[in-house]
Coordinates of N, CA and C in Angstrom, one line a residue:
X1 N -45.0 -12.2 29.7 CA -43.6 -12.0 30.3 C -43.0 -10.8 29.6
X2 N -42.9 -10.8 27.9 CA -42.3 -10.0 27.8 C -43.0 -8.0 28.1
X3 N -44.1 -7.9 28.4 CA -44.7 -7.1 28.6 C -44.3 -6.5 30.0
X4 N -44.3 -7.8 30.6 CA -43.5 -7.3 32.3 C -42.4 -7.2 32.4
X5 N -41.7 -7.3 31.2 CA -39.8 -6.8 31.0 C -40.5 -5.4 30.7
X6 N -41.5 -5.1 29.8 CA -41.0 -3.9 29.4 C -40.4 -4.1 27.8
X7 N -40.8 -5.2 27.1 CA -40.6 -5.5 25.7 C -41.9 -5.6 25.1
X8 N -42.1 -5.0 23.7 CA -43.4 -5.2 23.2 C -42.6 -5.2 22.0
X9 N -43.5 -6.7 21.8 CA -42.5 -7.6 21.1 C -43.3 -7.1 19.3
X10 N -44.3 -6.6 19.7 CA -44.8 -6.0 18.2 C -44.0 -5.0 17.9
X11 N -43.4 -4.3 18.6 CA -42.7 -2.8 18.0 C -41.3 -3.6 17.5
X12 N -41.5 -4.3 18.2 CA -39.6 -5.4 17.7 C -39.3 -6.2 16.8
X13 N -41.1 -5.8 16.4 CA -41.4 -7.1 15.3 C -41.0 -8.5 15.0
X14 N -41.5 -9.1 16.2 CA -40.8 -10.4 16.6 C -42.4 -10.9 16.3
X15 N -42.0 -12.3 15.8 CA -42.7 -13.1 15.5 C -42.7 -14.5 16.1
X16 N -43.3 -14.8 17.2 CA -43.3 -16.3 17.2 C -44.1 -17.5 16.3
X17 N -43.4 -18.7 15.8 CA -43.6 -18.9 15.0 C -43.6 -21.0 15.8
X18 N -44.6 -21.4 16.0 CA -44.6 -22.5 16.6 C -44.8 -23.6 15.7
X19 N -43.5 -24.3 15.4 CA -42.9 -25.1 14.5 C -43.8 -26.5 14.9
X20 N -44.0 -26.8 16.6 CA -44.7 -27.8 16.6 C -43.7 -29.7 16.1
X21 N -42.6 -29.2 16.2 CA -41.6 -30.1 16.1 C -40.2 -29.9 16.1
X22 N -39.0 -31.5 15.6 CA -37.7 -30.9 15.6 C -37.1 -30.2 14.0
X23 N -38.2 -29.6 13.4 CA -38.0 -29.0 11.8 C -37.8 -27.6 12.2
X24 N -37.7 -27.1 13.3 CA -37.1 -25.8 13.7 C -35.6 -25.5 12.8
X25 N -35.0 -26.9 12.6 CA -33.8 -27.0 12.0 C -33.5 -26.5 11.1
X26 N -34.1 -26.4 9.8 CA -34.7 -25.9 8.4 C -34.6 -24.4 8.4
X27 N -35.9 -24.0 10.0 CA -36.1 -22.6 10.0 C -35.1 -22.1 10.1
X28 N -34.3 -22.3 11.2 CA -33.2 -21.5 11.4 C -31.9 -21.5 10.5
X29 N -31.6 -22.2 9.9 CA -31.0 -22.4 8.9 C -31.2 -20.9 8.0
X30 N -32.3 -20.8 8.4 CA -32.5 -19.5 6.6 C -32.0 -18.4 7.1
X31 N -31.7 -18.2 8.7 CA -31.0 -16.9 9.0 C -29.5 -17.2 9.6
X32 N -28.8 -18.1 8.3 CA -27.4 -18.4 8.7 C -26.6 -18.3 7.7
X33 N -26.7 -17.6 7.2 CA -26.0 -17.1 5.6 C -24.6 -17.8 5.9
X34 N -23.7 -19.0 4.7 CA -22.4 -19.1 4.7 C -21.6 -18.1 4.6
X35 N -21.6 -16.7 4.2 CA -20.4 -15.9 4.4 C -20.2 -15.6 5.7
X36 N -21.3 -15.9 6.5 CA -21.4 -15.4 8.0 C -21.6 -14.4 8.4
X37 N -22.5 -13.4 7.4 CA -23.0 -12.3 7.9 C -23.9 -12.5 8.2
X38 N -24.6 -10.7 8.9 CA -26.0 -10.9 9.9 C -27.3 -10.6 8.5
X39 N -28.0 -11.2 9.0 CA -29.2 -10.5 8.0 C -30.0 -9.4 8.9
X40 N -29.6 -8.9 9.8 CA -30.3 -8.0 11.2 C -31.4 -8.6 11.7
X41 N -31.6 -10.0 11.6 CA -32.8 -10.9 12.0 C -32.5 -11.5 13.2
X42 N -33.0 -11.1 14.2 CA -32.4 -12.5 15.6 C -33.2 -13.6 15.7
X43 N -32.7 -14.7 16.3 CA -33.6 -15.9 16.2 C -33.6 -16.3 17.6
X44 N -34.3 -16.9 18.0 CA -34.7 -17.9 19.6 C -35.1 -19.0 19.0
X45 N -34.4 -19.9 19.2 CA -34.9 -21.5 19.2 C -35.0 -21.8 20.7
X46 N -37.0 -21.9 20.5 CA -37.1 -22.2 22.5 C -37.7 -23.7 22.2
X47 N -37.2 -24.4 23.2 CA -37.3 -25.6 23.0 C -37.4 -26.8 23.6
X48 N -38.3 -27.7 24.2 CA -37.9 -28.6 25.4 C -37.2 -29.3 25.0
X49 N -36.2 -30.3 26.4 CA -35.2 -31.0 25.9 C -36.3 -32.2 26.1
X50 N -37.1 -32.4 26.8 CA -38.0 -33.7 26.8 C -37.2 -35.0 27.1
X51 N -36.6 -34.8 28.4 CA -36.3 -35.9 29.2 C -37.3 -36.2 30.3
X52 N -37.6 -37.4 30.3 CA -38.5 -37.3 31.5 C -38.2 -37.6 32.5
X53 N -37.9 -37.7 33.7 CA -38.0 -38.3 35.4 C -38.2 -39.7 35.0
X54 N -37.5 -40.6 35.5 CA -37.4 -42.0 34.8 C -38.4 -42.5 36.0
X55 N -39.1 -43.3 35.9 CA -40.4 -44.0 36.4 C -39.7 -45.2 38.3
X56 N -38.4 -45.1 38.1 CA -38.2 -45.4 39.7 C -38.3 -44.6 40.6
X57 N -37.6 -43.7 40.3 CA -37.3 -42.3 41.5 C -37.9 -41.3 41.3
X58 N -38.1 -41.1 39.8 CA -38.9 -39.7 39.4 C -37.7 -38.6 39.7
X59 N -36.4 -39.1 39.1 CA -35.2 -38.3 39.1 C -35.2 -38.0 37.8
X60 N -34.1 -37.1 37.5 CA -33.9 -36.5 35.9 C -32.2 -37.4 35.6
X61 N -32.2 -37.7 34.6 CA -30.7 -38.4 34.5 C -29.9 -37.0 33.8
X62 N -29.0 -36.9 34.5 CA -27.8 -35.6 34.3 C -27.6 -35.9 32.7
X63 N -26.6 -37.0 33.0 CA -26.2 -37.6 31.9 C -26.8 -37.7 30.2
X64 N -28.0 -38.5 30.2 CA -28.7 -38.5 29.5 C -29.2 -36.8 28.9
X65 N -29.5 -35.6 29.7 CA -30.3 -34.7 29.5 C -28.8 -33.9 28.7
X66 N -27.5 -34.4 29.1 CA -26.1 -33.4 29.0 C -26.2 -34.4 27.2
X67 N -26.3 -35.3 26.7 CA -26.2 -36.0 25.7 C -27.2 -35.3 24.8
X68 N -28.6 -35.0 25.3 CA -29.8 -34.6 24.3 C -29.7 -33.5 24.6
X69 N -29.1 -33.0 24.9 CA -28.7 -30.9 24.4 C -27.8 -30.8 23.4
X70 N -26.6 -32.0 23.8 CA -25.5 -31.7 23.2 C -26.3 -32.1 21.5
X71 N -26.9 -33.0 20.9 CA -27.3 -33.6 20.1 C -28.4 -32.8 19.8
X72 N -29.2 -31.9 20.3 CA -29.6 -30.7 19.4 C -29.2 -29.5 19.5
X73 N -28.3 -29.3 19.8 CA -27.5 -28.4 19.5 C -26.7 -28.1 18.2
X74 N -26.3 -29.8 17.9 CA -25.2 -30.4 17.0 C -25.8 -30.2 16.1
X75 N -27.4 -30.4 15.9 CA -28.2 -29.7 14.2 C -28.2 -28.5 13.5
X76 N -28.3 -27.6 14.9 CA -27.7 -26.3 14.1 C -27.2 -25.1 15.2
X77 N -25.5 -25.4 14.7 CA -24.4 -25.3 14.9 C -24.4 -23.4 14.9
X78 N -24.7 -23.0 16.2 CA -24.9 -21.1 15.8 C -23.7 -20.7 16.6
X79 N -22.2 -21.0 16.4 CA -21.3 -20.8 17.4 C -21.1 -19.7 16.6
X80 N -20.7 -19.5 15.4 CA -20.5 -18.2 14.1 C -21.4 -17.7 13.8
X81 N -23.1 -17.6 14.7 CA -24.0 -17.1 14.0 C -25.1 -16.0 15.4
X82 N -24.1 -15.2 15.9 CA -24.6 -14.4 17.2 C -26.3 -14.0 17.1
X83 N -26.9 -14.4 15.9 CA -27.9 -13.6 15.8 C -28.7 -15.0 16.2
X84 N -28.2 -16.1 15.9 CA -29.5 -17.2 16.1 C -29.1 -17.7 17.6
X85 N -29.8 -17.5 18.4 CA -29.5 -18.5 19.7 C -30.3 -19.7 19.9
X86 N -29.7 -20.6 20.6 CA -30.5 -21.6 21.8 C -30.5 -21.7 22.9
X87 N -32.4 -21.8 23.4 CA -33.1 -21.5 24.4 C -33.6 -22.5 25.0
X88 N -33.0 -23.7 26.0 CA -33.7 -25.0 26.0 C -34.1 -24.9 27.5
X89 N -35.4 -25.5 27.4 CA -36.3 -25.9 29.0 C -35.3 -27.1 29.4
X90 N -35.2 -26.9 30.7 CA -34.1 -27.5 31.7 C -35.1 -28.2 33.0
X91 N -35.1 -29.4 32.8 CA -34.9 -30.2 32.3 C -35.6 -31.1 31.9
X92 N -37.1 -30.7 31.4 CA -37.9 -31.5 30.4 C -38.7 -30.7 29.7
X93 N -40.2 -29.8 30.6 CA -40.6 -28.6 29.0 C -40.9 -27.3 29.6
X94 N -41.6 -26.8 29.2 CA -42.1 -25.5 29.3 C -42.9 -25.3 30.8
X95 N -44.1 -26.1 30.8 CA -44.4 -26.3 31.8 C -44.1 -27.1 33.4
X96 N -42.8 -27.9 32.9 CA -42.3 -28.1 33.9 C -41.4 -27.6 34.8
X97 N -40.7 -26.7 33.8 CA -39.9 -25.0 33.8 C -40.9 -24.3 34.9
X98 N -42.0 -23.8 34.4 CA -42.9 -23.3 34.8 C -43.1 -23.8 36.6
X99 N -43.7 -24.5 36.8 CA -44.2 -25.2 38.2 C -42.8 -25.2 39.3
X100 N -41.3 -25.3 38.4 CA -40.5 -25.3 39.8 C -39.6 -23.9 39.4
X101 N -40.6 -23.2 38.9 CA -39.6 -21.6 38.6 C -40.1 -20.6 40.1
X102 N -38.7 -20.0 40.6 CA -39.1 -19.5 41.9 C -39.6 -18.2 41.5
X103 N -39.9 -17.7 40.2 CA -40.5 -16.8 39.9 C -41.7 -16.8 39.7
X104 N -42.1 -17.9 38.8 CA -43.6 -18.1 38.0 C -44.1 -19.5 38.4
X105 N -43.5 -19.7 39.9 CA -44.1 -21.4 39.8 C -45.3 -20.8 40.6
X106 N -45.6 -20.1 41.7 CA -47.1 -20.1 42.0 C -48.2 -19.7 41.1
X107 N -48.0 -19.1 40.3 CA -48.5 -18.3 39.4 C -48.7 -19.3 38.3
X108 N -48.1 -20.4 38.1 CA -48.2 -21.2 37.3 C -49.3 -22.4 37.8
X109 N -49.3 -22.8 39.1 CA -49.8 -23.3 40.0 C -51.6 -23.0 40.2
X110 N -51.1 -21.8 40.4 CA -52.6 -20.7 40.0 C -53.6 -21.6 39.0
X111 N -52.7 -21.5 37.8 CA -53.4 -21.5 36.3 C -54.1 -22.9 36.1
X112 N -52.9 -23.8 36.7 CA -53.1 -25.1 36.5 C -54.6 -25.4 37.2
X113 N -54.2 -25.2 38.5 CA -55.3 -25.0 39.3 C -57.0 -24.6 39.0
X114 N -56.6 -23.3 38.5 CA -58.2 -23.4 37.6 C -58.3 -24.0 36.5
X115 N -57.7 -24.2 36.0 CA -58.5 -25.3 34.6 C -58.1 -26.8 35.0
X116 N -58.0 -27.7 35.9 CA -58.3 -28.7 36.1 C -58.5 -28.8 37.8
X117 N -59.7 -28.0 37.9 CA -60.3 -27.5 39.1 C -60.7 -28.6 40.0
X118 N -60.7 -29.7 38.9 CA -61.4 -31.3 39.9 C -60.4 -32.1 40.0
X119 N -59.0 -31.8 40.2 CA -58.1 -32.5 40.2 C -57.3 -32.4 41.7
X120 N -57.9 -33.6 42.2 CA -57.5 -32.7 44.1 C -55.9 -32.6 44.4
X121 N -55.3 -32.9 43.4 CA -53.6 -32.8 43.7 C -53.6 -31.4 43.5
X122 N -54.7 -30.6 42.4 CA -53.8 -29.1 41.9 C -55.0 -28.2 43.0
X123 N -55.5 -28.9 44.1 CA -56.4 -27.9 45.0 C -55.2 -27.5 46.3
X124 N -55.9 -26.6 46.3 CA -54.7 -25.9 47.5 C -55.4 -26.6 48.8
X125 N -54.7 -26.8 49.9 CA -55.1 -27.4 51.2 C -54.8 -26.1 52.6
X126 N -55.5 -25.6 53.0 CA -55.0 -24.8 53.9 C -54.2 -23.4 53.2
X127 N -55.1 -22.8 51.9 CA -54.5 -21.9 51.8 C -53.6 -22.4 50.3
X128 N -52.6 -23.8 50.1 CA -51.3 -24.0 50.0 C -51.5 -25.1 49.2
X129 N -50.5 -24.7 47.9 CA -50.6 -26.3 47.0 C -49.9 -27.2 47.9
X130 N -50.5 -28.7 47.9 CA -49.3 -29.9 48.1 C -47.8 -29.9 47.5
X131 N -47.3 -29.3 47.4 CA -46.2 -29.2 46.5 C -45.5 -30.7 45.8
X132 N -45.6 -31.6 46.7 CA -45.1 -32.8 46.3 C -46.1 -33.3 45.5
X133 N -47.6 -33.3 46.1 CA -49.1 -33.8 45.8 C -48.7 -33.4 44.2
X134 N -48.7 -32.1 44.1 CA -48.7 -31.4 42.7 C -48.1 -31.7 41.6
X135 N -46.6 -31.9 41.9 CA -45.2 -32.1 41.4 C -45.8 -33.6 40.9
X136 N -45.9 -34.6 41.7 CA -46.6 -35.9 40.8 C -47.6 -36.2 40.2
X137 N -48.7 -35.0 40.3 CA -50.0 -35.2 39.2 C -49.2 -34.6 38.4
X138 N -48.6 -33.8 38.3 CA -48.5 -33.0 37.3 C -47.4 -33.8 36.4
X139 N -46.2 -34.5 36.9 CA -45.7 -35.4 36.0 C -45.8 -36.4 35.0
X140 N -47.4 -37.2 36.1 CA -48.1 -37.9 35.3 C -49.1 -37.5 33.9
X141 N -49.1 -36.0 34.2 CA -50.8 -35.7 33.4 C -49.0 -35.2 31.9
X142 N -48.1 -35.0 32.4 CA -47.2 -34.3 31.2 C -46.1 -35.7 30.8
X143 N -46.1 -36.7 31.4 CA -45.7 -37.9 31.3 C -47.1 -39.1 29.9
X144 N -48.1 -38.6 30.4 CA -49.3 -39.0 30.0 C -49.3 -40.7 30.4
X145 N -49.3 -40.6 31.6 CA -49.9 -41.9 32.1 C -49.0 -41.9 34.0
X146 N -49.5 -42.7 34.4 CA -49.1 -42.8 36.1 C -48.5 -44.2 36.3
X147 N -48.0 -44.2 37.2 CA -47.6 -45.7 37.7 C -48.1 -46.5 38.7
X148 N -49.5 -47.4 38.5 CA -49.5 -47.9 39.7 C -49.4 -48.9 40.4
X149 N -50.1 -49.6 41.1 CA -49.8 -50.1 42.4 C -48.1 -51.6 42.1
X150 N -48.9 -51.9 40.6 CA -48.4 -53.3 40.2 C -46.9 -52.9 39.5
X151 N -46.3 -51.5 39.3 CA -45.5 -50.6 38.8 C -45.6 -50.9 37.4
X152 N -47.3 -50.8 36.5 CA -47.5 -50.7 35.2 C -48.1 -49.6 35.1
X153 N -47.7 -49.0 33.6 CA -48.3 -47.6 33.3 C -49.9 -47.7 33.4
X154 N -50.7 -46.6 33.4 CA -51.7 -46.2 33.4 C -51.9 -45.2 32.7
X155 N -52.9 -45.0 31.8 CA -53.1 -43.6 31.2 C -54.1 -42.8 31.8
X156 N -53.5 -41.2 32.1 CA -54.3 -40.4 32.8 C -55.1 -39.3 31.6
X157 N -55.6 -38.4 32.4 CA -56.0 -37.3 31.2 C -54.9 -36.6 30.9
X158 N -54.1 -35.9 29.7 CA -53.6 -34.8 29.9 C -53.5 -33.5 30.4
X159 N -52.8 -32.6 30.5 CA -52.5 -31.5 30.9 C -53.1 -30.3 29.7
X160 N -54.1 -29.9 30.2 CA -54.5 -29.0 28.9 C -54.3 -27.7 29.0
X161 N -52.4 -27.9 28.4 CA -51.9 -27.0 28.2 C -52.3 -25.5 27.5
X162 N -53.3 -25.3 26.6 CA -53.6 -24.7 26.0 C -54.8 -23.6 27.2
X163 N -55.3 -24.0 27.7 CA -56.1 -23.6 28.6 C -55.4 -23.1 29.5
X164 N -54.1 -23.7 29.8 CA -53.3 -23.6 31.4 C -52.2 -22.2 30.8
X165 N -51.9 -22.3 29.7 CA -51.3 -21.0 29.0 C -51.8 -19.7 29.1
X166 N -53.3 -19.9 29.0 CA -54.2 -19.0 28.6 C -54.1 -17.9 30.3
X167 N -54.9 -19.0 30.8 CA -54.9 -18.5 32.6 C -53.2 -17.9 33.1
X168 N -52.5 -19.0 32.7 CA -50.9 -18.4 33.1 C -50.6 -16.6 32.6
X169 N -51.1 -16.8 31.4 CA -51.0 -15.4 30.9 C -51.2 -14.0 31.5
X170 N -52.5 -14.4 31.9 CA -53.4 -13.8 32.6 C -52.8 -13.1 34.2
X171 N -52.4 -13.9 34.6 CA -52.0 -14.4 35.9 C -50.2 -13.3 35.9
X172 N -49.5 -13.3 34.9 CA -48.3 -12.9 35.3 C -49.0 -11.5 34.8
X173 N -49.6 -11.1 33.5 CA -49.6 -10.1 33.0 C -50.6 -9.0 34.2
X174 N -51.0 -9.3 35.6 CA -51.4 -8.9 36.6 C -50.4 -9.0 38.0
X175 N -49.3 -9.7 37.7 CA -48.4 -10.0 38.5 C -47.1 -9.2 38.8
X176 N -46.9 -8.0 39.7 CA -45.6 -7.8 40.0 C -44.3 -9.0 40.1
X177 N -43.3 -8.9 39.1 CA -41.9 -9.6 38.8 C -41.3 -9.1 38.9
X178 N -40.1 -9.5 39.3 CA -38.6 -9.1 39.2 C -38.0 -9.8 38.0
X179 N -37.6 -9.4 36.9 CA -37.0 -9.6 35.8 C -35.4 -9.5 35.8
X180 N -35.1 -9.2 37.0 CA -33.8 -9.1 36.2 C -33.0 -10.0 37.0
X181 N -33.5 -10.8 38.5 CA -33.0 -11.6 39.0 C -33.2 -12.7 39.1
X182 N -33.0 -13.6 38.0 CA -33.2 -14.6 37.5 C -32.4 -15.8 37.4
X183 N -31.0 -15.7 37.5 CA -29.9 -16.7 38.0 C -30.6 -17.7 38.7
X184 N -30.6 -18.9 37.7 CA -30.9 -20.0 38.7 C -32.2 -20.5 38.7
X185 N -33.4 -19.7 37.9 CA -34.2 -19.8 37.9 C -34.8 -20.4 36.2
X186 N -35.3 -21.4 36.5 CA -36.3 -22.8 35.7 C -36.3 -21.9 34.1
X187 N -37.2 -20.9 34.3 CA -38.0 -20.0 33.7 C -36.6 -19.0 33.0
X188 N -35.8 -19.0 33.4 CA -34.6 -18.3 32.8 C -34.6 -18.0 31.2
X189 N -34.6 -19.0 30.5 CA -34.0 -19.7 29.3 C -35.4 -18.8 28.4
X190 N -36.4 -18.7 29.3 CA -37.7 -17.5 28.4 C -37.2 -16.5 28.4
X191 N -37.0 -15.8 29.2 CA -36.3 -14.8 30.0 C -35.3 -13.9 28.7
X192 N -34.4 -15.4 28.7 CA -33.6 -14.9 27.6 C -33.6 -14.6 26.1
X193 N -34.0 -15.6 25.7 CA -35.0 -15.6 24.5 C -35.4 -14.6 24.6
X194 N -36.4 -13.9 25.0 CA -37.2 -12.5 24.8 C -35.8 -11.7 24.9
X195 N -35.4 -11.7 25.6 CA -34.1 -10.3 25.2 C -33.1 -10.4 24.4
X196 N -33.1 -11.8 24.1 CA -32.0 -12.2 22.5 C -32.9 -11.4 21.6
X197 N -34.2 -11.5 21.1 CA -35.3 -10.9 20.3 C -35.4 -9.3 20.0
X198 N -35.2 -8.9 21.1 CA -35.6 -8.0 21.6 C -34.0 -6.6 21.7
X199 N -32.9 -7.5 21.6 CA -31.8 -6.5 21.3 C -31.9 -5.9 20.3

């Protein structure tokens, strides 16, 4: 993505740095000096908020998602600190960002599609993903488990994200984007990040 802005993130010497949990806290901490100066260092805390589609409707709760922002937010507090920002997936992760982004959801679709090639929800029909078909394997495989008939969990395979990254990569870094018209769009919150970094 950021190569299709037109950022190379090596000359900007940005470093992503995958914490792999909520100890991001810590990190960012070290570029928030109490006098409140800059250290010329910008930060991105990118981050899922990890609510999930509650197992009736497969709706997102407003509520609940407005409480678990506000509450990591509240850990570290960058209102006096312009250089650290927060970047959160709206409204569960990365890849769920991904699949309903009107930028990167085919493309993301794509990826998924080749690396779980035997999965007839992520095969295209006539050309064309199931979109709904999709939207619920893919809840389940990122939920890690399904609901069925008796409405008890089931464990499915996961989403092998690392693989689906890989192909995604692939896929935009060959892909004409529009970057700059992004209001509204899932995939935004990357968007930004990269050019918080990148100022």
């Amino acid at each position: 993505m950021a190569q299709g802005m037109g950022k190379d993130l090596t000359a900007h010497e940005v470093s992503i740095i995958n914490v792999g949990s909520t100890a991001y806290m810590r990190y960012a901490k070290i570029f928030m000096r109490q006098n409140l100066e800059s250290m010329g260092c910008k930060v991105a805390i990118v981050t899922d908020l990890d609510i999930r589609p509650n197992d009736e409707d497969g709706r997102f709760d407003a509520a609940i998602e407005a409480e678990k922002r506000t509450n990591i937010t509240a850990q570290v507090d960058t209102t006096n600190y312009p250089d650290v920002s927060w970047h959160i997936a709206e409204p569960w992760t990365l890849e769920w960002c991904l699949n309903e982004s009107g930028k990167f959801g085919d493309l993301f679709k794509e990826a998924v599609s080749k690396v779980h090639s035997r999965t007839d929800a992520f095969k295209k029909k006539d050309g064309q993903f199931k979109t709904e078909d999709f939207k619920a394997e893919l809840t389940n495989k990122l939920r890690k488990y399904k609901i069925n008939e008796e409405g008890k969990h089931e464990s499915v395979t996961q989403l092998d994200k690392v693989a689906v990254a890989y192909q995604f990569a692939k896929l935009v870094k060959e892909a004409e984007i529009d970057y700059e018209h992004l209001n509204g769009d899932s995939a935004k919150y990357l968007i930004d990040a990269i050019n918080h970094v990148c100022s």
